[in-house]
Amino acid sequence: MPKVWEALITLVALVAILAVGIVIYGADVHVPMFVGVCVAAIMALYLGHKWEDIEKMMMDGIYKALQSICILIIVGILIGVWVNAGVVPTMIYYGLQLMHPTIFFIATLLICSITSLATGTSWGTMGTMGVALMGIGFGLGMNPGMTAGAILSGAYFGDKMSPLSDTTNLAPAMAGTDVMSHVKAMMLPTAITYVICIIFFGVLGVTQYHGGDADMSRVTEFANALNIAQGGVFHINPILLLPPVIVIVAVAMKMPAIPGITLGIFAGAIVGLIFQPGNCDPGTLFSFGMNGFSFSDDMHALLQSSLSAETYETMTTLLESGGILGMMSSVAMTIIAMMFGGIMEGTHQLEVVVNQIKKLAKSPAALVTVTEVTCVLSNMTMPEQYISIVVPGRMYAEEYRKMGLHPSVLSSALEGAGTVTSALVPWNTCGVYIENTLSITVPEYAMFAMFNWLMPVINAACAWFGWTLKDMDNKPYKKRKAAV
């Protein structure tokens, strides 16, 4: 067994490498994380492990995430197919119809929620719909911090709950469960938090709006650009909402993740062939499923000539996404993270650290709380939300098993704190992105980002009340059932 200081050297080195790579040099997280893998491997050699054993530890770690890697690849296909079929544009189009000045904050929350659910990306939602809504809020005379808070609350709700999101697939991979069990485990605390957000932003809207004139032209232009009946690109029809409904029903009926999402792909392909004649055919479905959706050169030229520069940027940024290749960054991140986690587990470096921390967690609810605190500290010290899911996930997975808790309890805690609080840290990659995209500082919007700071509180409270605690059979947790 390694000593605590030896394990801490590896973790502190990882923090330092990530901080230098991400904060100072603006690098993607992958290579700094790989350097962290190298440090963990060197420590393993120092502890007396043979290279063959270290390599097996890495492969064992990757093996644990293979299901999630498969799901990420399938989700990439799903996004490309759904955009081509008009499913995602239809969801966004109907979301835009909710916009009205008298309910601006609630409409902003719902629009960003729908967009993020449909695309699986909080960054894409904030960089497109968020920018437009900030402008509308300014025209209405709304407090910019309040507007940004509503945007973030909706964007991170969708990012947290959408099966298309990379973090929604990464968290269960780290915890050792499947994405459908993970989503189901998050429903109750997320629903409570979301209802509170609706009430909060509804009250804000009533108190802040004073009948100013808002420039709704960008919202109208974007909605028209989506709808072919108004000179746009896609045929919009309520039936195109059927594929996401099918996936939701599959989740409710406890269908395994891979066949459930695959069912959504085929449903999207069928409605696309019916409702998007000329734009959707087997060839485009195969192509966009692999490479992600993209407009043709002729369509790019047409959109550029007919739309404002802002709306054209929104269309291309939001819709040109997906595909197997589009998921390769997340797949690579998962593989590298599990290489690190495999070494840390196999050499017992995580175990000795957790043994010190778990003294604070003598009950299941306390363990959930400690996990969330670790995620928040990770977002502050290792400023990248992926790492704040990966490291705590691998640290505590075994402890949850020993306490007889289902892995989805851990994955819910990881998303309930790791994903959402990243936006509240100014030097985190998410905080930096938001400041640059929405042109507002973290202190200005932090107190109004209700979903982001309330979510970990509600998740912990639900655990203390015992509402979200499940045993290893995924049934309500009654008493400790020690794992074999």
Short mmCIF file of C-alpha atoms in Angstrom, two decimals:
data_model
loop_
_atom_site.label_atom_id
_atom_site.label_comp_id
_atom_site.label_asym_id
_atom_site.label_seq_id
_atom_site.Cartn_x
_atom_site.Cartn_y
_atom_site.Cartn_z
CA MET A 1 0.00 0.00 0.00
CA PRO A 2 1.34 3.45 -0.86
CA LYS A 3 1.68 6.12 1.78
CA VAL A 4 -0.74 9.04 1.76
CA TRP A 5 1.99 11.50 0.76
CA GLU A 6 2.91 9.35 -2.23
CA ALA A 7 -0.68 9.35 -3.50
CA LEU A 8 -0.95 13.09 -2.87
CA ILE A 9 2.15 13.71 -4.98
CA THR A 10 0.36 12.15 -7.96
CA LEU A 11 -2.85 14.13 -7.39
CA VAL A 12 -1.05 17.43 -6.73
CA ALA A 13 1.06 16.89 -9.85
CA LEU A 14 -2.12 16.33 -11.87
CA VAL A 15 -3.63 19.55 -10.48
CA ALA A 16 -0.48 21.51 -11.29
CA ILE A 17 -0.16 20.11 -14.82
CA LEU A 18 -3.83 20.80 -15.59
CA ALA A 19 -3.59 24.31 -14.15
CA VAL A 20 -0.54 25.15 -16.26
CA GLY A 21 -1.92 23.56 -19.42
CA ILE A 22 -5.47 24.86 -19.25
CA VAL A 23 -5.21 28.20 -17.45
CA ILE A 24 -1.83 29.47 -18.63
CA TYR A 25 -1.59 27.99 -22.11
CA GLY A 26 -5.27 27.47 -22.93
CA ALA A 27 -4.65 23.86 -23.99
CA ASP A 28 -7.32 21.21 -24.33
CA VAL A 29 -7.51 18.93 -21.33
CA HIS A 30 -6.42 15.75 -23.12
CA VAL A 31 -2.62 16.08 -23.27
CA PRO A 32 -2.24 17.57 -19.75
CA MET A 33 -4.37 14.68 -18.51
CA PHE A 34 -2.08 12.24 -20.33
CA VAL A 35 0.94 13.81 -18.63
CA GLY A 36 -0.91 13.12 -15.38
CA VAL A 37 -1.19 9.47 -16.50
CA CYS A 38 2.58 9.43 -16.98
CA VAL A 39 3.11 10.78 -13.45
CA ALA A 40 0.76 8.12 -12.05
CA ALA A 41 2.66 5.42 -13.97
CA ILE A 42 6.04 6.67 -12.70
CA MET A 43 4.73 6.62 -9.14
CA ALA A 44 3.45 3.08 -9.74
CA LEU A 45 6.96 2.02 -10.89
CA TYR A 46 8.42 3.70 -7.80
CA LEU A 47 6.00 1.70 -5.65
CA GLY A 48 7.40 -1.51 -7.13
CA HIS A 49 4.81 -2.43 -9.77
CA LYS A 50 5.99 -3.97 -13.04
CA TRP A 51 5.15 -2.24 -16.32
CA GLU A 52 3.07 -5.21 -17.47
CA ASP A 53 0.89 -4.80 -14.37
CA ILE A 54 0.60 -1.03 -14.86
CA GLU A 55 -0.46 -1.54 -18.46
CA LYS A 56 -3.10 -4.04 -17.35
CA MET A 57 -4.38 -1.50 -14.79
CA MET A 58 -4.87 1.04 -17.60
CA MET A 59 -6.65 -1.50 -19.80
CA ASP A 60 -8.89 -2.54 -16.90
CA GLY A 61 -9.78 1.10 -16.34
CA ILE A 62 -10.64 1.61 -20.01
CA TYR A 63 -12.69 -1.59 -20.03
CA LYS A 64 -14.94 -0.20 -17.30
CA ALA A 65 -15.83 2.71 -19.58
CA LEU A 66 -16.34 0.76 -22.82
CA GLN A 67 -20.14 0.83 -22.56
CA SER A 68 -20.12 4.61 -22.20
CA ILE A 69 -17.64 4.93 -25.07
CA CYS A 70 -20.03 2.92 -27.25
CA ILE A 71 -22.91 5.15 -26.14
CA LEU A 72 -20.94 8.32 -26.96
CA ILE A 73 -20.32 7.01 -30.47
CA ILE A 74 -24.01 6.11 -30.92
CA VAL A 75 -25.07 9.51 -29.57
CA GLY A 76 -22.83 11.15 -32.17
CA ILE A 77 -24.74 9.28 -34.87
CA LEU A 78 -28.03 10.29 -33.24
CA ILE A 79 -27.23 14.01 -33.28
CA GLY A 80 -26.16 13.99 -36.92
CA VAL A 81 -29.28 12.06 -37.94
CA TRP A 82 -31.65 14.16 -35.84
CA VAL A 83 -30.38 17.46 -37.26
CA ASN A 84 -30.58 16.13 -40.82
CA ALA A 85 -34.09 14.81 -40.15
CA GLY A 86 -35.26 18.16 -38.76
CA VAL A 87 -35.85 16.80 -35.25
CA VAL A 88 -33.44 19.17 -33.48
CA PRO A 89 -34.50 22.22 -35.56
CA THR A 90 -38.15 21.44 -34.76
CA MET A 91 -37.44 21.34 -31.02
CA ILE A 92 -35.60 24.66 -31.21
CA TYR A 93 -38.28 26.25 -33.42
CA TYR A 94 -41.10 25.47 -31.01
CA GLY A 95 -38.93 26.62 -28.14
CA LEU A 96 -38.53 30.02 -29.80
CA GLN A 97 -42.31 30.37 -29.98
CA LEU A 98 -42.30 30.65 -26.19
CA MET A 99 -40.50 33.99 -26.31
CA HIS A 100 -42.61 36.90 -25.03
CA PRO A 101 -41.44 40.05 -23.19
CA THR A 102 -43.80 39.65 -20.23
CA ILE A 103 -42.36 36.25 -19.36
CA PHE A 104 -38.84 36.93 -20.59
CA PHE A 105 -36.85 35.13 -17.88
CA ILE A 106 -39.05 32.03 -17.87
CA ALA A 107 -39.01 31.97 -21.67
CA THR A 108 -35.22 32.30 -21.62
CA LEU A 109 -34.97 29.43 -19.15
CA LEU A 110 -37.25 27.20 -21.23
CA ILE A 111 -35.68 28.07 -24.60
CA CYS A 112 -32.16 27.34 -23.35
CA SER A 113 -33.41 24.15 -21.68
CA ILE A 114 -35.01 22.89 -24.88
CA THR A 115 -32.01 23.86 -27.00
CA SER A 116 -29.55 22.20 -24.63
CA LEU A 117 -31.69 19.08 -24.32
CA ALA A 118 -31.92 18.88 -28.10
CA THR A 119 -28.21 19.40 -28.74
CA GLY A 120 -26.63 18.09 -25.54
CA THR A 121 -24.32 21.10 -25.21
CA SER A 122 -24.45 23.97 -22.73
CA TRP A 123 -21.60 25.77 -24.49
CA GLY A 124 -23.32 25.62 -27.87
CA THR A 125 -26.56 26.84 -26.31
CA MET A 126 -24.89 29.76 -24.55
CA GLY A 127 -22.82 30.69 -27.59
CA THR A 128 -25.85 30.88 -29.86
CA MET A 129 -29.23 31.28 -28.19
CA GLY A 130 -27.59 32.77 -25.12
CA VAL A 131 -25.93 35.59 -27.05
CA ALA A 132 -29.23 36.46 -28.78
CA LEU A 133 -31.17 36.40 -25.51
CA MET A 134 -28.62 38.67 -23.81
CA GLY A 135 -29.31 41.22 -26.54
CA ILE A 136 -33.08 40.89 -26.12
CA GLY A 137 -32.74 41.29 -22.36
CA PHE A 138 -30.73 44.46 -22.87
CA GLY A 139 -33.48 45.80 -25.14
CA LEU A 140 -36.06 45.09 -22.45
CA GLY A 141 -33.98 46.87 -19.84
CA MET A 142 -33.42 43.67 -17.85
CA ASN A 143 -30.53 43.21 -15.44
CA PRO A 144 -27.77 41.48 -17.50
CA GLY A 145 -26.81 39.27 -14.55
CA MET A 146 -30.40 38.03 -14.24
CA THR A 147 -30.58 37.32 -17.98
CA ALA A 148 -27.29 35.41 -17.88
CA GLY A 149 -28.51 33.49 -14.82
CA ALA A 150 -31.61 32.31 -16.69
CA ILE A 151 -29.50 31.36 -19.72
CA LEU A 152 -27.07 29.33 -17.62
CA SER A 153 -29.83 27.66 -15.62
CA GLY A 154 -31.52 26.42 -18.79
CA ALA A 155 -28.30 25.52 -20.61
CA TYR A 156 -26.91 23.47 -17.73
CA PHE A 157 -30.26 21.79 -17.05
CA GLY A 158 -30.22 20.42 -20.60
CA ASP A 159 -26.52 19.59 -20.48
CA LYS A 160 -27.08 17.69 -17.24
CA MET A 161 -30.17 15.75 -18.32
CA SER A 162 -29.75 15.19 -22.06
CA PRO A 163 -28.58 11.69 -23.08
CA LEU A 164 -26.81 13.52 -25.92
CA SER A 165 -24.50 15.36 -23.50
CA ASP A 166 -20.91 14.24 -23.04
CA THR A 167 -21.00 14.85 -19.28
CA THR A 168 -24.23 12.84 -18.99
CA ASN A 169 -22.34 9.91 -20.50
CA LEU A 170 -19.05 10.56 -18.72
CA ALA A 171 -20.48 10.59 -15.18
CA PRO A 172 -22.02 7.08 -15.31
CA ALA A 173 -18.86 5.79 -16.98
CA MET A 174 -16.80 7.00 -14.03
CA ALA A 175 -19.33 5.68 -11.49
CA GLY A 176 -19.83 2.29 -13.15
CA THR A 177 -23.47 2.47 -14.24
CA ASP A 178 -25.41 3.02 -17.47
CA VAL A 179 -26.70 6.33 -18.80
CA MET A 180 -30.39 5.47 -18.44
CA SER A 181 -30.06 4.57 -14.75
CA HIS A 182 -28.03 7.75 -14.34
CA VAL A 183 -30.69 9.99 -15.93
CA LYS A 184 -33.43 8.36 -13.88
CA ALA A 185 -31.45 8.88 -10.66
CA MET A 186 -31.14 12.61 -11.40
CA MET A 187 -34.81 13.23 -12.13
CA LEU A 188 -36.18 13.98 -8.65
CA PRO A 189 -33.54 16.47 -7.39
CA THR A 190 -33.28 18.07 -10.83
CA ALA A 191 -37.06 18.47 -11.08
CA ILE A 192 -37.22 20.09 -7.64
CA THR A 193 -34.41 22.49 -8.53
CA TYR A 194 -35.96 23.31 -11.90
CA VAL A 195 -39.38 24.11 -10.41
CA ILE A 196 -37.70 26.46 -7.93
CA CYS A 197 -35.90 28.11 -10.86
CA ILE A 198 -39.17 28.62 -12.75
CA ILE A 199 -40.74 30.28 -9.70
CA PHE A 200 -37.63 32.38 -9.08
CA PHE A 201 -37.33 33.65 -12.65
CA GLY A 202 -41.10 34.15 -12.89
CA VAL A 203 -40.99 36.49 -9.90
CA LEU A 204 -37.93 38.25 -11.33
CA GLY A 205 -39.74 38.78 -14.63
CA VAL A 206 -42.74 40.37 -12.95
CA THR A 207 -40.58 42.70 -10.88
CA GLN A 208 -38.05 43.63 -13.57
CA TYR A 209 -40.04 44.13 -16.77
CA HIS A 210 -41.46 47.60 -17.15
CA GLY A 211 -42.87 47.52 -20.64
CA GLY A 212 -39.75 48.40 -22.60
CA ASP A 213 -39.44 47.82 -26.33
CA ALA A 214 -37.42 44.71 -27.15
CA ASP A 215 -35.75 44.00 -30.45
CA MET A 216 -37.14 40.56 -31.25
CA SER A 217 -35.90 40.64 -34.83
CA ARG A 218 -33.05 38.14 -34.30
CA VAL A 219 -35.35 35.62 -32.64
CA THR A 220 -37.88 36.00 -35.45
CA GLU A 221 -35.20 35.79 -38.13
CA PHE A 222 -33.69 32.64 -36.62
CA ALA A 223 -37.10 30.96 -36.24
CA ASN A 224 -37.96 31.80 -39.86
CA ALA A 225 -34.57 30.49 -41.02
CA LEU A 226 -35.40 27.13 -39.47
CA ASN A 227 -38.86 26.81 -41.03
CA ILE A 228 -39.03 26.18 -44.77
CA ALA A 229 -42.61 27.50 -44.81
CA GLN A 230 -41.14 30.89 -43.88
CA GLY A 231 -38.25 30.76 -46.31
CA GLY A 232 -36.04 28.59 -44.12
CA VAL A 233 -34.25 25.26 -44.39
CA PHE A 234 -36.27 22.53 -42.62
CA HIS A 235 -39.84 21.28 -42.78
CA ILE A 236 -41.17 21.85 -39.26
CA ASN A 237 -43.86 19.46 -38.07
CA PRO A 238 -44.98 18.33 -34.58
CA ILE A 239 -44.55 14.70 -35.67
CA LEU A 240 -40.80 15.37 -35.77
CA LEU A 241 -40.94 15.52 -31.96
CA LEU A 242 -41.75 11.79 -31.94
CA PRO A 243 -38.11 10.47 -31.88
CA PRO A 244 -37.18 12.24 -28.60
CA VAL A 245 -40.49 11.08 -27.13
CA ILE A 246 -39.58 7.52 -28.09
CA VAL A 247 -36.21 7.83 -26.33
CA ILE A 248 -37.90 9.27 -23.22
CA VAL A 249 -40.42 6.41 -23.18
CA ALA A 250 -37.55 3.95 -23.60
CA VAL A 251 -35.90 5.45 -20.50
CA ALA A 252 -39.16 5.23 -18.56
CA MET A 253 -39.59 1.57 -19.57
CA LYS A 254 -36.04 0.78 -18.39
CA MET A 255 -34.82 -0.19 -21.85
CA PRO A 256 -30.99 -0.45 -21.88
CA ALA A 257 -29.20 2.64 -23.12
CA ILE A 258 -27.74 1.33 -26.38
CA PRO A 259 -30.97 -0.10 -27.88
CA GLY A 260 -32.98 2.87 -26.52
CA ILE A 261 -30.78 5.46 -28.21
CA THR A 262 -30.50 3.32 -31.36
CA LEU A 263 -34.30 3.24 -31.51
CA GLY A 264 -34.20 7.04 -31.51
CA ILE A 265 -31.77 6.99 -34.45
CA PHE A 266 -34.04 4.81 -36.59
CA ALA A 267 -37.14 6.81 -35.61
CA GLY A 268 -35.35 10.02 -36.58
CA ALA A 269 -34.20 8.53 -39.89
CA ILE A 270 -37.75 7.43 -40.77
CA VAL A 271 -39.41 10.79 -40.04
CA GLY A 272 -36.54 12.56 -41.78
CA LEU A 273 -37.05 10.59 -44.98
CA ILE A 274 -40.73 11.47 -44.83
CA PHE A 275 -40.61 15.16 -43.85
CA GLN A 276 -37.32 16.39 -45.36
CA PRO A 277 -37.55 15.29 -49.03
CA GLY A 278 -34.58 16.43 -51.03
CA ASN A 279 -32.48 17.16 -47.95
CA CYS A 280 -32.58 13.80 -46.15
CA ASP A 281 -31.85 10.49 -47.85
CA PRO A 282 -29.89 7.36 -46.93
CA GLY A 283 -26.70 8.95 -48.25
CA THR A 284 -26.95 12.04 -46.05
CA LEU A 285 -27.96 9.96 -43.04
CA PHE A 286 -24.84 7.79 -43.43
CA SER A 287 -22.62 10.81 -44.04
CA PHE A 288 -23.92 13.01 -41.23
CA GLY A 289 -24.01 10.05 -38.85
CA MET A 290 -20.27 9.70 -39.42
CA ASN A 291 -19.07 13.28 -39.90
CA GLY A 292 -21.80 15.32 -38.20
CA PHE A 293 -24.39 17.51 -39.88
CA SER A 294 -23.21 20.31 -42.13
CA PHE A 295 -24.89 22.56 -44.67
CA SER A 296 -23.88 22.22 -48.29
CA ASP A 297 -21.72 24.92 -49.89
CA ASP A 298 -24.74 26.18 -51.83
CA MET A 299 -26.81 26.34 -48.64
CA HIS A 300 -24.01 28.19 -46.85
CA ALA A 301 -23.94 30.76 -49.66
CA LEU A 302 -27.73 31.11 -49.58
CA LEU A 303 -27.85 31.52 -45.80
CA GLN A 304 -25.04 34.07 -45.83
CA SER A 305 -26.81 36.14 -48.45
CA SER A 306 -30.25 35.99 -46.83
CA LEU A 307 -29.47 36.19 -43.09
CA SER A 308 -27.71 38.65 -40.84
CA ALA A 309 -24.19 37.70 -39.83
CA GLU A 310 -25.34 36.98 -36.24
CA THR A 311 -28.17 34.67 -37.29
CA TYR A 312 -25.97 32.88 -39.83
CA GLU A 313 -23.39 32.28 -37.09
CA THR A 314 -26.11 30.97 -34.78
CA MET A 315 -27.46 28.57 -37.43
CA THR A 316 -24.10 27.07 -38.31
CA THR A 317 -22.68 26.92 -34.78
CA LEU A 318 -25.75 25.31 -33.26
CA LEU A 319 -26.72 22.87 -36.02
CA GLU A 320 -23.43 21.80 -37.59
CA SER A 321 -22.58 19.20 -34.98
CA GLY A 322 -22.78 15.52 -34.07
CA GLY A 323 -21.43 12.51 -35.91
CA ILE A 324 -19.05 9.80 -34.75
CA LEU A 325 -16.07 12.06 -35.45
CA GLY A 326 -17.67 14.84 -33.42
CA MET A 327 -17.62 12.57 -30.37
CA MET A 328 -13.99 11.51 -30.71
CA SER A 329 -12.75 14.27 -28.39
CA SER A 330 -15.05 13.02 -25.61
CA VAL A 331 -14.14 9.39 -26.36
CA ALA A 332 -10.44 10.23 -26.15
CA MET A 333 -11.00 12.15 -22.90
CA THR A 334 -12.79 9.15 -21.40
CA ILE A 335 -10.04 6.74 -22.43
CA ILE A 336 -7.21 8.90 -21.06
CA ALA A 337 -9.12 9.61 -17.85
CA MET A 338 -9.73 5.90 -17.30
CA MET A 339 -6.04 5.16 -17.89
CA PHE A 340 -5.30 7.52 -15.00
CA GLY A 341 -8.11 6.11 -12.88
CA GLY A 342 -7.04 2.53 -13.59
CA ILE A 343 -3.50 3.18 -12.35
CA MET A 344 -4.71 5.09 -9.29
CA GLU A 345 -7.08 2.26 -8.40
CA GLY A 346 -4.74 -0.61 -9.21
CA THR A 347 -1.90 0.87 -7.13
CA HIS A 348 -4.31 1.76 -4.29
CA GLN A 349 -3.32 5.43 -4.48
CA LEU A 350 -6.97 6.48 -4.58
CA GLU A 351 -7.78 4.11 -1.75
CA VAL A 352 -5.36 5.66 0.72
CA VAL A 353 -6.64 9.17 -0.05
CA VAL A 354 -10.27 8.09 0.23
CA ASN A 355 -9.50 6.32 3.50
CA GLN A 356 -8.61 9.70 4.97
CA ILE A 357 -11.60 11.52 3.50
CA LYS A 358 -14.18 8.86 4.26
CA LYS A 359 -13.71 9.48 7.96
CA LEU A 360 -16.01 12.44 7.31
CA ALA A 361 -18.57 10.24 5.52
CA LYS A 362 -20.00 7.77 8.00
CA SER A 363 -23.42 7.53 6.29
CA PRO A 364 -24.63 7.32 2.69
CA ALA A 365 -25.91 10.91 2.74
CA ALA A 366 -22.63 12.15 4.19
CA LEU A 367 -20.78 10.29 1.41
CA VAL A 368 -22.91 12.05 -1.22
CA THR A 369 -22.17 15.41 0.44
CA VAL A 370 -18.43 14.73 0.61
CA THR A 371 -18.48 13.70 -3.06
CA GLU A 372 -20.13 16.97 -4.04
CA VAL A 373 -17.70 19.04 -1.98
CA THR A 374 -14.84 17.21 -3.70
CA CYS A 375 -16.35 18.01 -7.11
CA VAL A 376 -16.62 21.71 -6.23
CA LEU A 377 -13.02 21.78 -4.95
CA SER A 378 -11.95 19.98 -8.14
CA ASN A 379 -13.62 22.67 -10.24
CA MET A 380 -11.64 25.25 -8.28
CA THR A 381 -8.28 23.47 -8.30
CA MET A 382 -8.43 21.46 -11.54
CA PRO A 383 -10.36 24.03 -13.59
CA GLU A 384 -12.17 21.75 -16.03
CA GLN A 385 -15.59 20.17 -15.47
CA TYR A 386 -14.57 16.87 -17.09
CA ILE A 387 -11.81 16.39 -14.52
CA SER A 388 -14.22 17.32 -11.74
CA ILE A 389 -16.30 14.33 -12.82
CA VAL A 390 -13.44 11.94 -13.59
CA VAL A 391 -11.25 12.26 -10.49
CA PRO A 392 -13.99 12.24 -7.79
CA GLY A 393 -15.80 9.52 -9.74
CA ARG A 394 -12.84 7.17 -9.61
CA MET A 395 -11.98 8.20 -6.04
CA TYR A 396 -15.32 7.25 -4.55
CA ALA A 397 -16.68 4.46 -6.80
CA GLU A 398 -15.37 1.67 -4.57
CA GLU A 399 -16.54 3.39 -1.38
CA TYR A 400 -20.11 3.60 -2.72
CA ARG A 401 -19.97 -0.10 -3.55
CA LYS A 402 -18.70 -0.96 -0.08
CA MET A 403 -21.51 1.04 1.49
CA GLY A 404 -24.03 -0.87 -0.64
CA LEU A 405 -25.08 2.12 -2.76
CA HIS A 406 -26.00 1.86 -6.43
CA PRO A 407 -23.43 3.53 -8.74
CA SER A 408 -26.15 5.89 -10.05
CA VAL A 409 -26.15 7.59 -6.63
CA LEU A 410 -22.52 8.50 -7.26
CA SER A 411 -23.06 9.52 -10.89
CA SER A 412 -25.94 11.78 -9.84
CA ALA A 413 -23.71 13.47 -7.25
CA LEU A 414 -20.96 13.95 -9.85
CA GLU A 415 -23.31 15.72 -12.26
CA GLY A 416 -25.16 17.52 -9.48
CA ALA A 417 -21.94 19.27 -8.45
CA GLY A 418 -19.16 18.65 -10.96
CA THR A 419 -21.01 19.69 -14.12
CA VAL A 420 -23.03 22.65 -12.90
CA THR A 421 -20.67 24.44 -10.49
CA SER A 422 -17.97 24.78 -13.14
CA ALA A 423 -19.79 27.89 -14.38
CA LEU A 424 -19.38 29.59 -10.99
CA VAL A 425 -15.57 29.52 -10.95
CA PRO A 426 -14.02 32.48 -12.84
CA TRP A 427 -10.81 30.60 -13.72
CA ASN A 428 -12.56 27.37 -14.71
CA THR A 429 -12.73 26.77 -18.47
CA CYS A 430 -16.52 27.08 -18.28
CA GLY A 431 -16.38 30.36 -16.37
CA VAL A 432 -13.85 31.77 -18.84
CA TYR A 433 -15.99 30.67 -21.79
CA ILE A 434 -19.12 32.27 -20.34
CA GLU A 435 -17.38 35.56 -19.60
CA ASN A 436 -16.02 35.73 -23.15
CA THR A 437 -19.26 34.58 -24.80
CA LEU A 438 -21.92 36.49 -22.88
CA SER A 439 -19.67 39.46 -22.08
CA ILE A 440 -20.43 39.33 -18.37
CA THR A 441 -18.29 38.47 -15.36
CA VAL A 442 -18.89 35.57 -13.00
CA PRO A 443 -19.60 37.83 -9.96
CA GLU A 444 -22.31 39.62 -11.99
CA TYR A 445 -24.29 36.49 -12.80
CA ALA A 446 -23.30 33.98 -10.10
CA MET A 447 -26.07 34.75 -7.60
CA PHE A 448 -28.71 34.57 -10.37
CA ALA A 449 -27.46 31.25 -11.80
CA MET A 450 -30.02 29.60 -9.57
CA PHE A 451 -29.83 26.12 -11.08
CA ASN A 452 -26.04 25.98 -10.89
CA TRP A 453 -25.57 26.68 -7.20
CA LEU A 454 -28.88 25.26 -5.95
CA MET A 455 -28.52 21.87 -7.70
CA PRO A 456 -25.82 20.42 -5.41
CA VAL A 457 -27.70 21.69 -2.35
CA ILE A 458 -30.96 20.01 -3.42
CA ASN A 459 -29.15 16.83 -4.44
CA ALA A 460 -27.49 16.59 -1.02
CA ALA A 461 -30.78 17.37 0.75
CA CYS A 462 -32.58 14.60 -1.17
CA ALA A 463 -29.84 12.20 -0.07
CA TRP A 464 -30.17 13.24 3.58
CA PHE A 465 -33.94 12.71 3.39
CA GLY A 466 -33.24 9.32 1.80
CA TRP A 467 -35.30 10.07 -1.31
CA THR A 468 -32.54 9.36 -3.84
CA LEU A 469 -30.54 6.68 -2.05
CA LYS A 470 -30.67 3.30 -3.82
CA ASP A 471 -29.13 -0.02 -2.88
CA MET A 472 -27.12 -2.22 -5.23
CA ASP A 473 -30.37 -3.62 -6.66
CA ASN A 474 -31.46 -0.06 -7.48
CA LYS A 475 -34.20 -0.21 -4.87
CA PRO A 476 -34.80 2.26 -2.01
CA TYR A 477 -31.90 2.11 0.43
CA LYS A 478 -33.10 0.76 3.78
CA LYS A 479 -29.95 -0.21 5.56
CA ARG A 480 -26.33 -0.83 4.80
CA LYS A 481 -25.76 -3.87 2.63
CA ALA A 482 -22.04 -4.49 2.55
CA ALA A 483 -20.80 -5.53 -0.88
CA VAL A 484 -18.91 -8.78 -1.24
#
